[in-house]
XYZ file of C-alpha atoms in Angstrom:
773
model
C 0.065 0.073 -0.178
C 1.233 3.396 -1.056
C 1.631 6.514 0.897
C -1.177 9.081 0.586
C -0.375 12.558 -0.269
C -3.686 14.125 -0.290
C -4.908 16.881 2.314
C -8.387 14.982 2.814
C -10.296 17.799 1.080
C -12.054 17.054 -2.126
C -15.420 16.108 -3.052
C -15.311 12.734 -5.242
C -13.644 9.469 -5.427
C -11.030 11.038 -7.755
C -9.419 12.591 -4.922
C -8.760 9.279 -3.271
C -7.149 7.930 -6.298
C -4.851 10.652 -6.750
C -3.789 10.333 -3.189
C -2.663 6.855 -3.447
C -1.232 4.632 -6.091
C -2.959 1.456 -4.856
C -6.464 1.314 -6.424
C -9.194 2.487 -4.233
C -10.922 -0.623 -4.857
C -8.217 -2.516 -3.454
C -8.722 -0.812 -0.092
C -12.354 -0.781 -0.214
C -12.966 -4.226 -1.447
C -16.221 -5.447 -2.831
C -17.638 -2.183 -1.594
C -20.623 -2.527 -4.132
C -21.959 -5.333 -1.942
C -21.711 -3.715 1.247
C -24.349 -4.601 3.660
C -23.586 -2.921 6.972
C -21.052 -0.261 8.455
C -19.332 0.583 11.771
C -16.893 3.199 12.373
C -14.254 3.874 15.104
C -12.751 7.204 14.923
C -9.573 7.926 17.227
C -7.504 10.937 17.787
C -5.337 10.310 14.535
C -6.763 7.045 12.790
C -10.192 5.747 11.474
C -11.250 2.170 11.587
C -13.830 1.311 8.987
C -15.820 -1.981 9.323
C -18.329 -3.265 6.726
C -20.024 -6.568 6.057
C -20.483 -7.726 2.293
C -21.622 -10.656 0.296
C -18.982 -12.193 -1.646
C -19.898 -14.209 -4.953
C -17.373 -16.827 -6.036
C -17.293 -19.722 -8.057
C -17.493 -23.148 -6.352
C -17.078 -26.683 -8.275
C -19.913 -28.970 -7.139
C -20.173 -32.915 -7.888
C -23.235 -34.852 -8.137
C -23.814 -38.271 -9.379
C -25.027 -39.139 -12.553
C -28.576 -39.783 -13.191
C -28.796 -43.361 -14.546
C -32.484 -43.903 -14.518
C -32.775 -43.850 -18.315
C -29.826 -46.203 -18.772
C -29.423 -50.079 -18.515
C -25.632 -49.938 -17.278
C -23.138 -47.348 -16.591
C -20.652 -46.883 -19.587
C -17.209 -48.122 -18.705
C -15.564 -45.016 -19.678
C -17.914 -42.694 -17.887
C -16.388 -40.870 -14.824
C -17.871 -41.577 -11.625
C -19.698 -38.185 -11.305
C -20.292 -34.936 -12.960
C -18.807 -31.466 -11.981
C -20.497 -28.353 -12.352
C -19.333 -24.883 -11.629
C -21.785 -22.729 -9.608
C -21.740 -19.401 -8.232
C -22.076 -19.380 -4.212
C -22.533 -16.340 -1.933
C -20.661 -16.092 1.289
C -20.406 -13.604 4.074
C -17.019 -11.356 4.587
C -16.062 -8.769 7.185
C -13.898 -5.763 6.043
C -11.796 -3.577 8.346
C -9.747 -0.877 6.829
C -7.608 1.378 8.829
C -6.472 4.941 7.688
C -5.397 8.260 8.919
C -8.007 10.931 9.854
C -6.832 13.160 7.083
C -8.272 11.014 4.472
C -11.451 10.787 6.023
C -13.345 12.762 3.633
C -11.667 11.416 0.778
C -12.660 7.988 2.018
C -16.224 9.026 2.714
C -16.589 10.334 -0.870
C -15.244 7.239 -2.166
C -17.552 5.240 -0.259
C -20.347 7.247 -1.087
C -19.724 6.999 -4.945
C -19.485 3.233 -4.723
C -22.349 2.436 -2.228
C -24.740 0.524 -4.668
C -26.918 -1.499 -2.253
C -26.419 -1.196 1.416
C -29.167 -2.878 3.412
C -28.790 -0.436 6.323
C -29.666 3.389 7.090
C -27.735 3.497 10.210
C -23.759 3.466 10.549
C -22.818 2.285 14.437
C -19.893 4.794 15.423
C -17.605 4.453 18.488
C -14.432 6.545 19.474
C -13.956 10.051 20.326
C -14.287 11.400 16.618
C -17.796 9.597 16.511
C -19.032 12.991 18.019
C -16.453 15.027 16.130
C -17.255 13.689 12.572
C -20.954 12.854 13.008
C -22.320 15.494 10.817
C -19.643 15.005 8.168
C -20.577 11.211 8.243
C -24.169 11.582 7.971
C -23.890 14.519 5.240
C -21.455 12.079 3.033
C -23.102 8.655 3.392
C -26.869 9.646 4.273
C -26.900 7.469 6.868
C -27.833 8.054 10.586
C -24.911 7.783 12.761
C -25.542 5.427 16.059
C -23.067 6.031 18.949
C -21.840 3.232 20.782
C -20.037 2.911 24.007
C -16.344 2.800 23.446
C -15.522 0.223 26.156
C -18.207 -2.395 25.408
C -17.216 -2.114 21.723
C -13.565 -2.723 22.561
C -14.083 -5.732 24.807
C -16.608 -7.188 22.099
C -13.960 -6.627 19.483
C -11.085 -8.469 21.747
C -13.356 -11.220 22.536
C -14.227 -11.771 18.730
C -10.248 -11.603 17.621
C -9.290 -14.134 20.431
C -11.765 -16.560 19.445
C -11.478 -16.362 15.774
C -7.821 -15.756 15.070
C -5.630 -18.571 16.653
C -2.561 -16.460 16.032
C -3.937 -12.952 17.324
C -2.114 -12.555 20.481
C 1.715 -12.314 20.593
C 4.551 -11.529 23.239
C 7.063 -9.119 22.168
C 10.740 -9.817 22.820
C 12.912 -7.336 21.544
C 16.418 -8.357 20.338
C 15.372 -12.231 19.795
C 15.078 -13.687 16.695
C 11.771 -13.616 16.145
C 10.661 -10.673 17.945
C 6.971 -11.784 18.054
C 5.970 -15.034 19.711
C 2.459 -15.932 19.113
C 0.037 -17.296 21.698
C -0.952 -20.883 21.056
C -4.600 -21.724 20.699
C -6.825 -21.042 24.098
C -9.925 -23.291 24.391
C -11.428 -20.579 26.697
C -10.298 -16.800 26.437
C -11.618 -15.848 29.643
C -10.995 -14.473 32.205
C -8.393 -11.943 31.198
C -7.492 -8.224 31.981
C -7.590 -5.939 29.310
C -5.506 -2.548 29.488
C -6.542 -0.068 27.202
C -4.006 2.743 26.792
C -5.619 5.846 25.151
C -5.294 9.143 26.616
C -5.843 7.702 29.950
C -5.318 4.078 31.119
C -8.657 1.909 31.789
C -8.377 -1.418 33.088
C -11.120 -3.893 32.687
C -11.620 -7.664 34.041
C -13.217 -9.394 31.518
C -15.090 -12.699 32.632
C -17.418 -13.850 29.994
C -18.765 -12.845 26.731
C -21.075 -10.328 28.156
C -19.847 -9.856 31.638
C -16.907 -7.400 32.426
C -16.113 -4.776 34.804
C -13.969 -1.806 35.022
C -11.770 -2.163 38.019
C -9.187 0.635 38.025
C -7.079 3.072 35.728
C -4.906 6.355 35.739
C -4.918 9.697 34.266
C -1.275 8.760 33.299
C -1.523 7.562 29.712
C -1.002 8.151 26.036
C -2.334 11.899 26.504
C 0.298 12.169 28.902
C 3.120 11.077 26.658
C 1.638 13.302 24.016
C 1.248 16.586 26.151
C 4.337 16.324 27.990
C 6.267 15.273 24.701
C 5.040 18.450 23.275
C 5.904 20.661 25.986
C 9.377 19.049 26.213
C 10.512 18.576 22.452
C 7.888 21.114 20.769
C 6.715 18.298 18.754
C 3.138 18.027 18.027
C 2.634 14.997 16.255
C 2.171 11.613 18.212
C 3.942 9.457 15.648
C 6.817 11.999 15.494
C 7.122 11.659 19.282
C 7.236 7.993 18.946
C 9.908 8.274 16.074
C 11.963 10.614 18.147
C 11.838 8.255 21.247
C 12.879 5.195 19.087
C 16.173 7.381 18.417
C 16.930 8.218 22.161
C 19.016 7.202 24.724
C 16.983 7.158 28.281
C 20.016 6.727 30.524
C 21.207 10.096 29.411
C 18.328 11.636 31.162
C 17.203 9.028 33.776
C 19.140 8.597 36.971
C 19.934 4.686 37.224
C 20.409 2.367 40.362
C 24.171 2.425 39.493
C 24.172 6.343 39.349
C 23.306 6.229 43.078
C 25.044 2.974 44.502
C 27.753 2.815 41.963
C 26.554 -0.353 40.718
C 23.633 -2.886 41.560
C 21.662 -2.619 45.132
C 22.577 -6.032 46.328
C 20.285 -5.999 49.420
C 17.067 -5.353 47.452
C 18.147 -7.424 44.549
C 18.149 -4.621 41.970
C 20.274 -4.354 39.095
C 22.559 -1.199 38.108
C 20.791 -0.402 34.924
C 17.435 -0.167 36.674
C 15.775 3.189 36.343
C 15.783 4.838 40.054
C 14.526 7.963 38.964
C 12.810 8.951 35.550
C 14.277 12.348 34.468
C 16.425 12.128 37.753
C 19.678 13.809 35.948
C 17.859 16.790 34.671
C 17.855 18.359 37.993
C 21.634 18.378 38.505
C 23.005 18.369 34.992
C 24.057 21.844 33.313
C 23.653 19.849 29.884
C 20.724 20.614 27.294
C 19.175 17.143 26.591
C 18.164 16.257 23.194
C 14.770 15.630 22.281
C 15.420 12.132 21.469
C 16.399 11.391 24.993
C 13.593 13.169 26.627
C 11.242 11.464 24.373
C 12.595 8.201 25.153
C 12.605 8.871 28.730
C 9.259 10.086 28.957
C 8.067 6.755 27.051
C 9.971 4.723 29.534
C 8.406 6.435 32.279
C 4.715 5.980 31.409
C 5.023 2.530 29.962
C 6.900 1.437 33.063
C 4.008 2.849 35.062
C 1.300 1.339 33.042
C 3.072 -2.179 33.361
C 3.324 -1.842 37.086
C -0.302 -0.867 37.503
C -1.412 -3.588 35.024
C 0.633 -6.072 37.055
C -0.675 -5.243 40.192
C -4.365 -5.538 39.406
C -3.522 -8.694 37.723
C -2.073 -10.223 40.621
C -5.208 -8.748 42.792
C -7.728 -10.443 40.695
C -5.521 -13.818 40.230
C -5.205 -13.482 36.390
C -2.086 -14.502 34.572
C -2.999 -12.811 31.083
C -2.917 -8.942 30.552
C -4.106 -7.726 26.791
C -2.625 -4.442 26.285
C -4.420 -2.207 23.190
C -5.078 1.450 22.579
C -3.413 4.053 20.335
C -0.565 4.509 22.940
C 0.496 0.940 21.759
C 0.077 0.978 18.265
C 2.618 -2.209 17.776
C 5.541 0.415 18.756
C 8.657 -1.892 19.864
C 9.694 0.537 22.643
C 6.320 0.734 24.121
C 5.885 -2.903 23.987
C 9.364 -3.651 25.075
C 9.087 -1.464 28.166
C 5.481 -2.677 29.317
C 6.769 -6.349 28.518
C 9.739 -5.770 31.025
C 7.773 -4.156 33.818
C 5.354 -6.641 33.981
C 7.720 -9.297 33.998
C 9.739 -7.355 36.756
C 7.002 -6.759 39.166
C 5.343 -10.128 38.702
C 8.575 -12.424 38.741
C 7.231 -13.855 35.521
C 4.155 -14.930 36.761
C 1.925 -12.520 34.553
C 2.129 -12.514 30.653
C 1.939 -9.145 28.940
C 0.216 -9.790 25.421
C -0.333 -7.585 22.508
C -2.766 -8.231 19.684
C -2.065 -8.229 16.105
C -5.488 -6.303 14.960
C -5.525 -4.233 18.172
C -6.326 -1.276 16.016
C -9.458 -2.729 15.117
C -11.106 -4.020 18.211
C -13.496 -0.735 18.454
C -14.657 -0.875 14.791
C -15.206 -4.829 15.061
C -17.079 -4.272 18.339
C -19.482 -1.501 16.953
C -20.067 -3.599 14.045
C -21.083 -6.680 16.306
C -23.359 -4.454 18.147
C -25.305 -3.503 14.759
C -25.245 -6.856 13.457
C -26.785 -8.541 16.451
C -29.886 -9.760 14.271
C -27.608 -11.642 12.040
C -26.014 -13.372 15.228
C -22.320 -13.203 14.231
C -21.094 -14.754 17.153
C -23.054 -18.025 16.333
C -20.435 -18.386 13.687
C -16.941 -19.279 13.232
C -14.803 -16.732 11.392
C -11.310 -17.062 9.594
C -8.810 -14.632 8.517
C -8.528 -14.190 4.750
C -4.749 -14.015 4.091
C -5.209 -12.657 0.553
C -7.022 -9.709 1.681
C -5.123 -8.846 4.906
C -2.106 -6.508 5.556
C 0.299 -8.562 7.806
C 1.937 -7.234 11.080
C 4.890 -4.902 10.266
C 8.710 -5.579 11.714
C 9.788 -2.943 14.086
C 13.438 -3.056 12.238
C 13.457 -0.430 9.597
C 16.004 -2.048 7.828
C 13.784 -4.848 7.211
C 11.980 -4.526 3.937
C 11.828 -0.815 3.830
C 9.524 -0.352 0.691
C 7.137 -2.479 2.584
C 7.100 -0.244 5.639
C 6.563 2.761 3.579
C 3.953 1.420 1.741
C 1.997 0.054 4.616
C 1.818 3.166 6.773
C -1.511 4.688 5.396
C -3.903 1.922 4.716
C -4.195 -1.269 6.727
C -6.518 -4.012 6.054
C -8.202 -7.070 7.656
C -10.823 -9.623 6.149
C -12.599 -12.283 7.810
C -14.686 -15.068 5.960
C -17.441 -16.437 7.577
C -17.736 -20.335 7.932
C -20.888 -22.036 7.402
C -20.521 -24.030 10.556
C -18.959 -23.409 14.009
C -15.345 -24.803 14.828
C -14.490 -26.394 18.019
C -11.603 -28.619 19.736
C -11.388 -32.258 19.017
C -12.596 -33.685 22.206
C -9.866 -36.291 22.030
C -6.988 -33.734 22.484
C -5.253 -34.509 25.787
C -4.546 -30.847 26.952
C -6.272 -28.393 24.311
C -4.412 -25.384 25.921
C -0.956 -26.739 24.869
C -1.884 -28.435 21.697
C 0.155 -26.836 18.763
C -0.885 -28.085 15.511
C 2.176 -27.206 13.593
C 5.409 -29.485 13.933
C 8.024 -26.573 12.687
C 7.843 -23.058 13.427
C 9.479 -21.490 10.401
C 9.593 -18.147 12.206
C 12.175 -19.750 14.394
C 13.870 -22.002 11.980
C 15.712 -19.812 9.607
C 16.891 -22.828 7.404
C 13.685 -24.422 6.980
C 11.983 -21.187 6.310
C 14.607 -20.223 3.523
C 13.663 -23.805 2.056
C 10.046 -23.754 2.412
C 9.664 -20.270 0.786
C 11.933 -21.101 -2.085
C 9.994 -24.242 -2.232
C 6.761 -22.416 -2.832
C 8.289 -19.862 -4.999
C 9.638 -22.736 -7.516
C 6.105 -24.497 -7.362
C 4.194 -21.357 -8.635
C 4.538 -21.908 -12.357
C 3.002 -25.357 -11.939
C 0.027 -24.235 -9.832
C -0.605 -21.313 -12.295
C -0.748 -23.920 -15.161
C -2.842 -26.318 -13.267
C -5.367 -23.261 -12.358
C -5.509 -22.211 -16.171
C -6.222 -25.933 -17.270
C -8.861 -26.464 -14.864
C -10.870 -23.940 -16.528
C -10.696 -24.721 -20.274
C -13.615 -22.810 -21.269
C -12.733 -19.615 -19.430
C -11.667 -16.712 -21.926
C -9.775 -14.902 -19.001
C -8.392 -18.008 -16.825
C -4.933 -16.996 -17.966
C -5.265 -13.453 -16.814
C -6.607 -14.220 -13.429
C -4.137 -17.027 -12.893
C -1.314 -14.128 -13.699
C -2.891 -12.036 -11.154
C -2.921 -15.129 -8.602
C 0.830 -15.611 -9.182
C 1.567 -11.754 -8.847
C -0.640 -11.608 -5.423
C 0.989 -14.944 -3.893
C 4.508 -13.963 -5.006
C 4.028 -10.790 -3.080
C 2.884 -12.602 0.179
C 5.883 -14.642 -0.183
C 8.210 -11.715 -0.325
C 6.687 -10.108 2.529
C 6.989 -13.261 4.643
C 10.811 -13.393 3.712
C 11.087 -10.191 5.418
C 8.476 -10.769 8.023
C 7.880 -14.217 8.586
C 5.640 -13.014 11.598
C 3.468 -10.978 9.439
C 0.338 -13.420 9.659
C 1.132 -15.074 13.143
C 3.575 -18.098 13.386
C 4.979 -18.856 10.057
C 4.653 -22.576 9.169
C 3.998 -24.672 5.945
C 0.285 -25.029 7.124
C -0.094 -20.815 6.715
C 1.922 -20.972 3.456
C -0.557 -23.751 1.961
C -3.433 -21.888 3.367
C -2.154 -18.515 2.036
C -1.945 -20.147 -1.539
C -5.492 -21.551 -1.350
C -6.962 -17.951 -0.220
C -4.979 -16.459 -3.165
C -6.447 -18.942 -5.584
C -9.991 -18.601 -4.253
C -9.512 -14.849 -4.590
C -9.032 -15.222 -8.509
C -11.990 -17.835 -8.749
C -9.721 -20.914 -8.904
C -11.777 -22.638 -6.162
C -10.734 -26.322 -7.007
C -8.029 -26.401 -9.876
C -7.591 -30.192 -9.309
C -11.448 -31.137 -9.472
C -11.111 -32.429 -12.886
C -7.812 -34.454 -11.701
C -9.684 -35.958 -8.900
C -12.742 -36.889 -11.124
C -10.430 -38.787 -13.324
C -8.299 -40.303 -10.269
C -11.480 -41.560 -8.533
C -12.886 -43.167 -11.832
C -9.603 -45.038 -12.278
C -9.336 -46.368 -8.558
C -13.145 -47.270 -8.331
C -12.411 -49.608 -11.420
C -9.719 -51.362 -9.444
C -11.567 -51.273 -6.046
C -12.820 -55.239 -6.241
C -9.915 -56.451 -7.465
C -7.809 -55.096 -4.600
C -10.558 -56.290 -2.314
C -10.379 -59.931 -3.601
C -6.774 -59.990 -3.268
C -6.764 -58.880 0.187
C -9.446 -61.351 1.147
C -7.463 -64.260 -0.277
C -4.529 -63.482 2.229
C -3.962 -64.856 5.741
C -4.950 -62.755 8.877
C -1.361 -61.363 9.569
C -0.383 -60.784 5.960
C -3.538 -58.915 5.336
C -2.791 -56.431 8.042
C 0.461 -55.555 6.865
C -0.837 -55.530 2.979
C -3.625 -53.110 4.292
C -1.117 -50.757 5.908
C 0.885 -50.977 2.953
C -1.957 -49.917 0.664
C -2.599 -46.948 3.085
C 0.970 -45.919 2.610
C 1.033 -46.499 -1.242
C -2.332 -44.756 -1.533
C -0.505 -41.827 0.403
C 2.014 -41.307 -2.417
C -0.472 -39.984 -4.808
C -0.458 -36.357 -3.906
C -0.280 -33.785 -6.434
C 0.891 -31.143 -3.991
C 4.431 -33.036 -3.934
C 6.440 -32.217 -6.804
C 8.364 -35.597 -6.636
C 5.008 -37.109 -7.328
C 3.460 -34.789 -9.497
C 6.484 -35.185 -12.137
C 6.141 -38.872 -11.955
C 2.408 -38.877 -12.354
C 2.536 -36.342 -15.283
C 5.544 -38.160 -17.179
C 4.301 -41.653 -16.536
C 0.366 -41.815 -16.790
C 0.538 -45.683 -16.127
C 1.942 -45.193 -12.702
C -0.387 -46.992 -10.408
C -1.015 -48.643 -7.133
C 1.302 -51.584 -7.580
C 4.126 -48.945 -8.863
C 3.562 -46.784 -5.878
C 4.019 -50.132 -3.366
C 7.289 -50.666 -4.960
C 8.434 -46.857 -4.284
C 7.858 -47.436 -0.525
C 10.769 -47.885 1.548
C 11.372 -51.579 3.058
C 10.921 -52.111 6.667
C 11.934 -51.264 9.186
C 10.606 -47.754 8.148
C 12.011 -44.553 9.311
C 9.407 -44.457 12.087
C 8.209 -47.998 12.866
C 5.464 -49.096 15.321
C 3.752 -51.579 13.239
C 4.710 -54.468 15.469
C 3.059 -52.607 18.294
C -0.243 -52.134 15.995
C -0.310 -55.712 15.194
C -0.200 -56.940 18.708
C -2.872 -54.296 19.342
C -5.185 -55.639 16.574
C -4.711 -59.273 18.151
C -6.853 -57.825 21.214
C -10.516 -56.531 21.440
C -11.816 -54.298 18.783
C -11.704 -50.718 19.072
C -15.162 -49.057 19.722
C -15.084 -46.628 16.924
C -12.293 -45.194 14.930
C -12.011 -41.407 13.490
C -10.174 -41.271 10.314
C -8.919 -38.248 8.684
C -8.480 -39.266 5.061
C -6.186 -37.009 2.742
C -5.936 -37.449 -1.025
C -8.755 -38.467 -3.546
C -8.457 -41.478 -6.079
C -6.188 -44.369 -4.986
C -5.319 -42.853 -1.594
C -8.980 -42.820 -0.208
C -10.524 -45.864 -2.470
C -7.692 -48.259 -2.621
C -5.858 -47.135 0.590
C -8.286 -45.846 2.985
C -11.661 -47.865 2.282
C -10.169 -51.501 2.558
C -8.734 -50.273 5.774
C -12.135 -48.920 6.867
C -13.637 -52.054 5.697
C -11.348 -54.323 7.865
C -11.955 -51.848 10.910
C -15.823 -52.654 10.210
C -15.296 -56.420 9.891
C -13.669 -56.303 13.389
C -16.784 -54.573 14.972
C -15.341 -51.169 15.201
C -17.346 -48.367 13.912
C -16.049 -45.724 11.426
C -16.217 -41.957 11.379
C -14.443 -40.909 8.144
C -13.799 -36.968 8.058
C -12.885 -35.297 5.014
C -12.392 -31.778 3.964
C -15.369 -29.485 3.926
C -13.712 -27.469 0.886
C -11.059 -28.292 -1.777
C -7.325 -28.049 -1.184
C -4.848 -29.583 -3.638
C -6.150 -33.092 -4.635
C -7.519 -33.604 -1.338
C -10.758 -35.406 -1.252
C -13.808 -33.539 -0.234
C -16.656 -34.457 1.879
C -19.073 -34.154 -1.034
C -16.836 -36.240 -3.183
C -16.291 -38.846 -0.529
C -20.261 -39.292 -0.342
C -20.385 -40.339 -3.974
C -17.123 -42.616 -3.656
C -18.792 -44.181 -0.598
C -22.033 -44.820 -2.776
C -20.203 -46.414 -5.607
C -18.054 -48.698 -3.336
C -21.191 -49.792 -1.595
C -22.660 -50.808 -4.775
C -19.854 -53.084 -4.999
C -19.261 -54.421 -1.358
C -21.649 -55.705 1.038
C -19.621 -54.759 4.106
C -19.609 -51.060 3.133
C -23.151 -51.240 2.148
C -24.387 -52.750 5.235
C -22.092 -50.215 7.408
C -23.676 -47.220 5.917
C -27.276 -48.485 5.928
C -26.832 -49.320 9.707
C -25.035 -46.204 10.312
C -21.532 -47.950 11.511
C -19.810 -46.115 8.911
C -20.394 -42.326 8.921
C -19.196 -39.738 6.791
C -18.374 -36.216 8.155
C -16.643 -32.717 7.220
C -13.893 -31.563 8.977
C -14.566 -27.914 8.660
C -11.248 -27.190 7.043
C -10.435 -26.439 3.443
C -6.515 -26.756 3.928
C -4.065 -29.596 3.034
C -3.065 -29.646 6.862
C -5.169 -30.146 9.872
C -5.703 -28.175 13.113
C -7.600 -30.389 15.696
C -8.473 -27.214 17.661
C -10.594 -25.930 14.612
C -12.898 -28.738 13.569
C -16.423 -28.899 12.654
C -18.779 -28.851 15.606
C -20.770 -31.816 13.930
C -17.771 -33.903 13.809
C -16.913 -33.436 17.710
C -20.444 -34.141 18.572
C -20.206 -37.503 16.558
C -16.769 -38.179 18.308
C -18.478 -37.659 21.859
C -21.579 -39.681 21.023
C -19.771 -42.678 19.497
C -17.115 -42.842 22.047
C -14.236 -42.797 19.378
C -11.185 -44.673 20.946
C -8.723 -44.501 17.965
C -7.578 -41.593 15.720
C -6.061 -42.199 12.340
C -4.303 -39.486 10.751
C -2.845 -40.121 7.249
C -0.649 -37.927 4.975
C 2.380 -35.442 5.130
C 0.461 -32.608 5.447
C -1.878 -33.979 8.327
C 0.520 -36.188 10.261
C 3.978 -34.647 9.642
C 3.578 -30.994 8.867
C 0.990 -30.977 11.491
C -0.081 -33.141 14.487
C 3.170 -35.162 14.341
C 3.408 -34.018 18.336
C -0.137 -33.905 18.936
C -0.996 -35.594 22.295
C -4.457 -37.417 22.345
C -6.457 -39.136 25.123
C -6.897 -42.179 22.892
C -4.965 -44.416 20.877
C -3.687 -42.980 17.497
C -2.057 -43.915 14.190
C -0.215 -41.163 12.115
C 1.148 -42.486 9.014
C 2.637 -40.685 5.702
C 5.084 -41.174 2.996
C 7.810 -38.317 2.925
C 7.538 -37.083 -0.625
C 10.093 -34.230 -0.372
C 13.934 -34.977 -0.403
C 14.675 -32.113 1.921
C 12.298 -33.024 4.646
C 13.257 -36.685 4.249
C 16.986 -35.921 4.664
C 16.038 -33.711 7.585
C 14.213 -36.390 9.418
C 17.140 -38.903 8.637
C 15.679 -40.714 5.727
C 15.002 -40.389 1.879
C 12.589 -39.893 -0.507
C 9.682 -42.303 0.059
C 10.516 -42.859 3.491
C 7.596 -44.207 5.853
C 6.461 -42.700 9.213
C 4.322 -45.204 10.847
C 3.660 -43.954 14.318
C 1.254 -45.645 16.679
C 0.828 -44.190 19.981
C -0.952 -45.090 23.119
C -1.808 -42.550 25.624
C 0.041 -42.767 29.198
C -1.901 -44.586 31.808
């Protein structure tokens, strides 16, 4: 995003066009479909929230109607695919400087086509100052909302819906930002809002909170005293001065009084004993930078100590900081963090929020949208349309820093069903889905970012090929390429931009960018063909398995699961083989597998377990379409059913790579049932249940699963979880601890990863785990 140069005056959308190089429709996206607005106007920044309906294409699958045919044609695909338009809900949040408010309101007015509302919810001090302007420009009535209520509602919303929202700031460490892991419940917590003054609120539930204290010494104090000391009127300029200052030139330290540390009290020598203490005795002129830094330390330390005392008083160990004083400023965050750690002896944690600036706008929006019950849904950050968190280091990607100062964006997509924890997680509060933190691991980060860059040509080619009838497919694919490439470059310089960087987040960002340019399922035709081919082989595979002795059959079933997992179009080593050798099939994949002993091999323990009583119910997370699900997973499912184990088969809610989706699995199961009495009776008697995961990712986050799946798991008493595939069982969940037995299995289809794990290409992971008593 480019720096604006407009004065903010002007009477048409053209004024906005002239003030920024980024097209206005890239800032106020999908404005023509905006339905409802809210606005939060602070002293210097305006945060606009609006809800829109987004129309996009989806690939739908359905069985052919064979009512007028005697038999199915041998060459006919197993189902038909149709591309349909679907409407989903999206929340947009745009943050910009107040200087551009008139130009922005003009642009909104000119492009507002079919908004449903005649009222705009407003909060913040500027809701009073700009009330007449908003009503005049947008012809909407302004309804003012309580600032604190909005702030808390917004905070609850982002903590609940954005897993990588809260972070700890550690200046000088690499990375500077460490993100909080998923919290099953965000309550209770302390919210410290640092605006002109300081408000401290204890938040106990979604609707219950209490103002418990505060201080008149806050952001306004820093601004006011800073202006008197430095003659600098701009808040941001004051912060800039502070970032260049040296507070020890102005502050009196413990060592200035005692010549070193105060041993009796355990105070280090470099601790501030008296803010501005040297100014009383020194004859020198102090620089603006040093005075601003000393003032920032003084106020930040005071806020930190106050927050810590209230947290201890109310037995809380989490304090979230927000308000215009914070603004993601590194010195402020570091000083508050140091103060909290010092006074609480590490027992209280200072946490900051990626989207802290939007809390009021989000809360005001939710207040005005209560009839839509937004809190009944789960929401997901859309990486394609959101700005990332900026680094505090000016040398990191300076062009990116310059471009993002004026407009900042957050988009969230509504999911059709609520997401919840898998009930079988041993400890949901300590669960981390991802195996490797790329923010931390520089070598792995460099490899995977390069890997995704090099794969871009293939993804673009696949996207275009998936829509042969579209005249603009190539043009849209190029736009996708540019967007995803830009995201990857941002992540090279700011790996923490969207939270902890992982292989999962890189894959998810790619899916979001594909959807952005109407490529909802580039692999739909590939999956259709692969499913058709695999279904024709199903009976032959079952006959050969049934002919084996019991022990031989168990190993053959596992090898079948592993061989099926080879068929992953997301792995370059495999896609190269599949594209160059169309005859590569199930038997060829078996021959590619590593011989036993495998890289991780608990097969003997698994076999021993199978000699015992059957499991009550198995939850199986399936991976790829075609050979994987039909010739690998279904024979394994059939064996479990034959043992008397019920099975819940969970597949992606939406498409990602060539992963099997829930709607595809229904058709596949129907076709298999027509061939196989075991599957047919299990489906009829509901001993085999197909369900959706709630995910549209090649990876798996067990803390965000479809609520219906969680209900089934509880009702059926699942006591075995099977996770297959590199994305689900290696990139994610390799270390996931469950309260029941689990099988994690995958074939490593990436040479670099295989080498890192101590193996080679097509090494096998077969990890059978039993929870400790």
